[in-house]
Amino acid sequence: MPNEFEYNNYPNNDNYPNNNGFEPNQPSPPPPLGKNQKIAAAVLAGFAIFILIAWAVQLKKSISGPFAVKSGSQSQTINSGNSAEELKAKDTDKDGLSDWDELNVYHTSPYLEDSDSDGFTDKQEVDSGKDPNCPTGRDCYSLGIVDGDKSVVSQGEAEQDNSTLNSLVDQLGASQPGQTGTSSFNASQVESLMGRSMDAATLRQLLLQAGMDKTVLDKINDEELMKSYQEVAK
């Protein structure tokens, strides 16, 4: 029978770790994530990153938006300025006057170097102090000035222009169906329309009223039309 000393020296279970390798009452580690849990965690992480990126983009737009609108307005202003500058630098008919001056200052045709067909270019008449819209030797102001932007022609000049227009219609062979000979376009109609500078639009209006077929007239471009008029008017 063992004595008390031997009994006390027997190993005590309290002096050894448990079979799991952890001290008593210590919490065990969490179990590892399963496959489905890992997938769910990855999806949530990706969604969070997407939300963060979208928020950053929206914040950037909110900050830079007003500046973008201002920049667009400045671009439109610059483009408008460029159009005017282009006209000022362009001389389509090579008469020495820029298209901008012809359209906005002298109200002459930018397509014809001699808008009034008197043998002198628009630039020559401007430099000599004459009206580039009034043929040399004619009194275009005998009836007075209607307003600052329009010229007035005399009755005799209107009749001469009427003859010119009728000749142009006959030359182009473009009378309306059922009409023969010269048109019924009279001098008073010419006078009312010739109160402004002759340009392609005005000439088309005159020719249509003179009996020219619109279908034929539409096939002629402005430059050819004005050249034909200039040749007939000589």
Short mmCIF file of C-alpha atoms in Angstrom, two decimals:
data_model
loop_
_atom_site.label_atom_id
_atom_site.label_comp_id
_atom_site.label_asym_id
_atom_site.label_seq_id
_atom_site.Cartn_x
_atom_site.Cartn_y
_atom_site.Cartn_z
CA MET A 1 0.00 0.00 0.00
CA PRO A 2 1.54 3.28 -0.96
CA ASN A 3 2.24 5.78 1.71
CA GLU A 4 0.98 9.36 1.77
CA PHE A 5 4.16 10.73 0.15
CA GLU A 6 3.87 8.48 -2.81
CA TYR A 7 0.18 9.32 -3.21
CA ASN A 8 0.86 13.00 -3.30
CA ASN A 9 3.46 12.57 -6.02
CA TYR A 10 1.05 10.94 -8.45
CA PRO A 11 0.39 13.13 -11.50
CA ASN A 12 -2.62 15.42 -11.23
CA ASN A 13 -4.71 16.08 -14.34
CA ASP A 14 -4.98 19.72 -13.36
CA ASN A 15 -1.25 20.20 -14.02
CA TYR A 16 -1.47 19.13 -17.67
CA PRO A 17 -3.15 20.71 -20.66
CA ASN A 18 -6.33 19.17 -21.96
CA ASN A 19 -6.38 16.99 -25.02
CA ASN A 20 -7.18 19.98 -27.30
CA GLY A 21 -3.98 21.84 -26.38
CA PHE A 22 -5.82 24.80 -24.79
CA GLU A 23 -6.11 25.87 -21.22
CA PRO A 24 -9.44 25.21 -19.51
CA ASN A 25 -12.17 27.88 -19.99
CA GLN A 26 -10.28 29.50 -23.01
CA PRO A 27 -12.66 30.19 -26.02
CA SER A 28 -12.06 28.10 -29.11
CA PRO A 29 -11.22 29.83 -32.50
CA PRO A 30 -14.07 30.42 -34.99
CA PRO A 31 -14.58 27.74 -37.59
CA PRO A 32 -13.19 28.52 -41.11
CA LEU A 33 -15.52 30.16 -43.69
CA GLY A 34 -17.30 27.90 -46.07
CA LYS A 35 -17.22 28.28 -49.85
CA ASN A 36 -20.59 30.07 -50.06
CA GLN A 37 -19.61 32.46 -47.30
CA LYS A 38 -16.39 33.37 -49.13
CA ILE A 39 -18.33 34.06 -52.34
CA ALA A 40 -20.81 36.27 -50.49
CA ALA A 41 -17.99 38.21 -48.86
CA ALA A 42 -16.28 38.78 -52.23
CA VAL A 43 -19.54 40.03 -53.78
CA LEU A 44 -20.11 42.47 -50.93
CA ALA A 45 -16.55 43.76 -51.22
CA GLY A 46 -16.92 44.31 -54.98
CA PHE A 47 -20.24 46.12 -54.50
CA ALA A 48 -18.68 48.37 -51.89
CA ILE A 49 -15.84 49.27 -54.28
CA PHE A 50 -18.35 50.02 -57.08
CA ILE A 51 -20.34 52.35 -54.79
CA LEU A 52 -17.15 54.13 -53.80
CA ILE A 53 -16.09 54.68 -57.44
CA ALA A 54 -19.57 55.90 -58.46
CA TRP A 55 -19.61 58.35 -55.59
CA ALA A 56 -16.17 59.69 -56.57
CA VAL A 57 -17.27 60.17 -60.22
CA GLN A 58 -20.45 61.98 -59.18
CA LEU A 59 -18.50 64.22 -56.84
CA LYS A 60 -16.09 65.11 -59.65
CA LYS A 61 -18.97 65.99 -62.01
CA SER A 62 -20.60 68.16 -59.37
CA ILE A 63 -17.39 70.09 -58.89
CA SER A 64 -16.40 70.48 -62.57
CA GLY A 65 -19.92 70.84 -64.06
CA PRO A 66 -20.26 74.66 -63.79
CA PHE A 67 -16.80 75.14 -65.28
CA ALA A 68 -17.67 72.89 -68.25
CA VAL A 69 -20.81 74.96 -69.03
CA LYS A 70 -18.80 78.18 -68.86
CA SER A 71 -16.17 76.72 -71.17
CA GLY A 72 -18.87 75.70 -73.70
CA SER A 73 -20.32 79.22 -73.73
CA GLN A 74 -16.89 80.68 -74.32
CA SER A 75 -16.34 78.26 -77.23
CA GLN A 76 -19.61 79.37 -78.88
CA THR A 77 -18.62 83.01 -78.48
CA ILE A 78 -15.22 82.32 -80.00
CA ASN A 79 -16.82 80.45 -82.94
CA SER A 80 -19.15 83.39 -83.63
CA GLY A 81 -16.18 85.72 -83.53
CA ASN A 82 -14.30 83.47 -85.91
CA SER A 83 -17.19 83.64 -88.44
CA ALA A 84 -17.03 87.43 -88.50
CA GLU A 85 -13.27 87.36 -88.71
CA GLU A 86 -13.42 84.90 -91.60
CA LEU A 87 -15.77 87.21 -93.53
CA LYS A 88 -13.47 90.15 -92.85
CA ALA A 89 -10.52 88.19 -94.22
CA LYS A 90 -12.42 86.82 -97.25
CA ASP A 91 -12.93 88.56 -100.59
CA THR A 92 -14.98 86.22 -102.78
CA ASP A 93 -15.29 88.48 -105.84
CA LYS A 94 -11.71 89.82 -105.58
CA ASP A 95 -12.82 93.45 -105.84
CA GLY A 96 -10.72 94.66 -102.91
CA LEU A 97 -13.60 94.81 -100.40
CA SER A 98 -14.00 92.09 -97.80
CA ASP A 99 -17.20 90.05 -97.81
CA TRP A 100 -18.00 91.47 -94.37
CA ASP A 101 -17.75 95.07 -95.60
CA GLU A 102 -19.86 94.31 -98.66
CA LEU A 103 -22.59 92.66 -96.59
CA ASN A 104 -22.62 94.97 -93.57
CA VAL A 105 -21.22 98.34 -94.68
CA TYR A 106 -21.77 98.93 -98.40
CA HIS A 107 -24.62 96.41 -98.95
CA THR A 108 -23.09 95.30 -102.23
CA SER A 109 -22.84 91.78 -103.62
CA PRO A 110 -19.86 89.79 -102.31
CA TYR A 111 -20.11 87.67 -105.48
CA LEU A 112 -19.78 90.50 -108.02
CA GLU A 113 -16.79 92.83 -108.24
CA ASP A 114 -19.03 95.41 -109.93
CA SER A 115 -22.41 95.26 -108.18
CA ASP A 116 -24.05 97.99 -110.27
CA SER A 117 -22.51 96.79 -113.57
CA ASP A 118 -21.20 100.22 -114.59
CA GLY A 119 -17.67 99.08 -115.44
CA PHE A 120 -16.09 100.19 -112.17
CA THR A 121 -15.41 97.78 -109.34
CA ASP A 122 -17.07 98.31 -105.99
CA LYS A 123 -13.70 99.18 -104.46
CA GLN A 124 -12.99 101.82 -107.13
CA GLU A 125 -16.34 103.48 -106.52
CA VAL A 126 -15.93 103.41 -102.75
CA ASP A 127 -12.44 104.92 -103.01
CA SER A 128 -13.74 107.67 -105.33
CA GLY A 129 -16.63 108.51 -103.01
CA LYS A 130 -19.32 107.11 -105.31
CA ASP A 131 -22.15 104.72 -104.52
CA PRO A 132 -21.16 101.19 -105.61
CA ASN A 133 -24.87 100.40 -105.95
CA CYS A 134 -25.59 103.27 -108.33
CA PRO A 135 -24.23 103.04 -111.90
CA THR A 136 -21.99 105.93 -112.90
CA GLY A 137 -23.90 108.59 -114.85
CA ARG A 138 -27.30 107.78 -113.33
CA ASP A 139 -29.19 109.81 -110.73
CA CYS A 140 -30.24 107.09 -108.31
CA TYR A 141 -31.45 109.57 -105.71
CA SER A 142 -33.82 111.72 -107.75
CA LEU A 143 -36.73 110.31 -105.75
CA GLY A 144 -34.98 110.83 -102.40
CA ILE A 145 -33.60 108.39 -99.85
CA VAL A 146 -36.03 105.87 -98.39
CA ASP A 147 -33.77 104.98 -95.44
CA GLY A 148 -30.10 104.67 -94.66
CA ASP A 149 -29.81 101.08 -95.83
CA LYS A 150 -31.67 101.26 -99.15
CA SER A 151 -31.09 103.01 -102.46
CA VAL A 152 -33.88 104.42 -104.60
CA VAL A 153 -33.98 104.18 -108.38
CA SER A 154 -35.67 106.56 -110.76
CA GLN A 155 -38.58 105.60 -112.97
CA GLY A 156 -36.33 105.59 -116.05
CA GLU A 157 -33.83 103.33 -114.36
CA ALA A 158 -36.63 101.00 -113.28
CA GLU A 159 -37.79 100.72 -116.87
CA GLN A 160 -34.26 99.94 -118.02
CA ASP A 161 -33.90 97.28 -115.31
CA ASN A 162 -37.27 95.88 -116.35
CA SER A 163 -35.94 95.48 -119.89
CA THR A 164 -32.80 93.82 -118.52
CA LEU A 165 -34.82 91.33 -116.48
CA ASN A 166 -37.13 90.52 -119.37
CA SER A 167 -34.11 89.92 -121.60
CA LEU A 168 -32.61 87.65 -118.96
CA VAL A 169 -35.82 85.61 -118.71
CA ASP A 170 -35.99 85.26 -122.50
CA GLN A 171 -32.29 84.37 -122.69
CA LEU A 172 -32.68 81.58 -120.15
CA GLY A 173 -35.78 80.34 -121.95
CA ALA A 174 -37.53 79.93 -118.66
CA SER A 175 -40.98 81.44 -119.04
CA GLN A 176 -43.86 79.90 -117.14
CA PRO A 177 -45.99 77.43 -119.12
CA GLY A 178 -48.59 79.25 -121.18
CA GLN A 179 -46.65 82.53 -121.32
CA THR A 180 -45.08 83.82 -124.52
CA GLY A 181 -42.96 86.80 -125.42
CA THR A 182 -41.78 89.26 -122.81
CA SER A 183 -43.14 89.09 -119.28
CA SER A 184 -45.72 91.45 -117.80
CA PHE A 185 -43.24 92.63 -115.17
CA ASN A 186 -43.60 96.41 -115.05
CA ALA A 187 -41.34 99.26 -114.05
CA SER A 188 -43.16 100.01 -110.79
CA GLN A 189 -42.48 96.49 -109.58
CA VAL A 190 -38.81 96.84 -110.43
CA GLU A 191 -38.71 100.20 -108.68
CA SER A 192 -40.17 98.77 -105.46
CA LEU A 193 -37.70 95.89 -105.37
CA MET A 194 -34.66 97.74 -106.67
CA GLY A 195 -34.77 100.03 -103.64
CA ARG A 196 -32.12 97.72 -102.17
CA SER A 197 -28.86 96.33 -103.48
CA MET A 198 -29.23 93.76 -106.22
CA ASP A 199 -28.17 90.38 -104.95
CA ALA A 200 -29.00 86.80 -105.90
CA ALA A 201 -32.04 86.60 -103.61
CA THR A 202 -33.49 89.87 -104.96
CA LEU A 203 -32.80 88.82 -108.54
CA ARG A 204 -34.56 85.49 -108.01
CA GLN A 205 -37.59 87.29 -106.63
CA LEU A 206 -37.66 89.64 -109.60
CA LEU A 207 -37.30 86.81 -112.11
CA LEU A 208 -40.09 84.79 -110.51
CA GLN A 209 -42.41 87.80 -110.68
CA ALA A 210 -41.27 88.35 -114.25
CA GLY A 211 -42.63 84.91 -115.17
CA MET A 212 -39.58 82.69 -114.90
CA ASP A 213 -40.22 79.04 -114.12
CA LYS A 214 -39.19 78.35 -110.52
CA THR A 215 -38.09 74.79 -111.37
CA VAL A 216 -35.62 76.08 -113.94
CA LEU A 217 -34.51 78.96 -111.71
CA ASP A 218 -33.74 76.60 -108.82
CA LYS A 219 -31.28 74.71 -111.03
CA ILE A 220 -29.10 77.83 -111.46
CA ASN A 221 -26.73 78.66 -108.61
CA ASP A 222 -26.34 82.22 -107.33
CA GLU A 223 -22.97 82.86 -108.96
CA GLU A 224 -24.10 81.80 -112.44
CA LEU A 225 -27.32 83.77 -112.06
CA MET A 226 -25.51 86.98 -111.14
CA LYS A 227 -23.00 86.53 -113.95
CA SER A 228 -25.84 86.13 -116.48
CA TYR A 229 -27.53 89.24 -115.13
CA GLN A 230 -24.29 91.22 -115.35
CA GLU A 231 -23.74 90.15 -118.96
CA VAL A 232 -27.29 91.06 -120.01
CA ALA A 233 -27.12 94.41 -118.18
CA LYS A 234 -24.04 95.55 -120.14
#
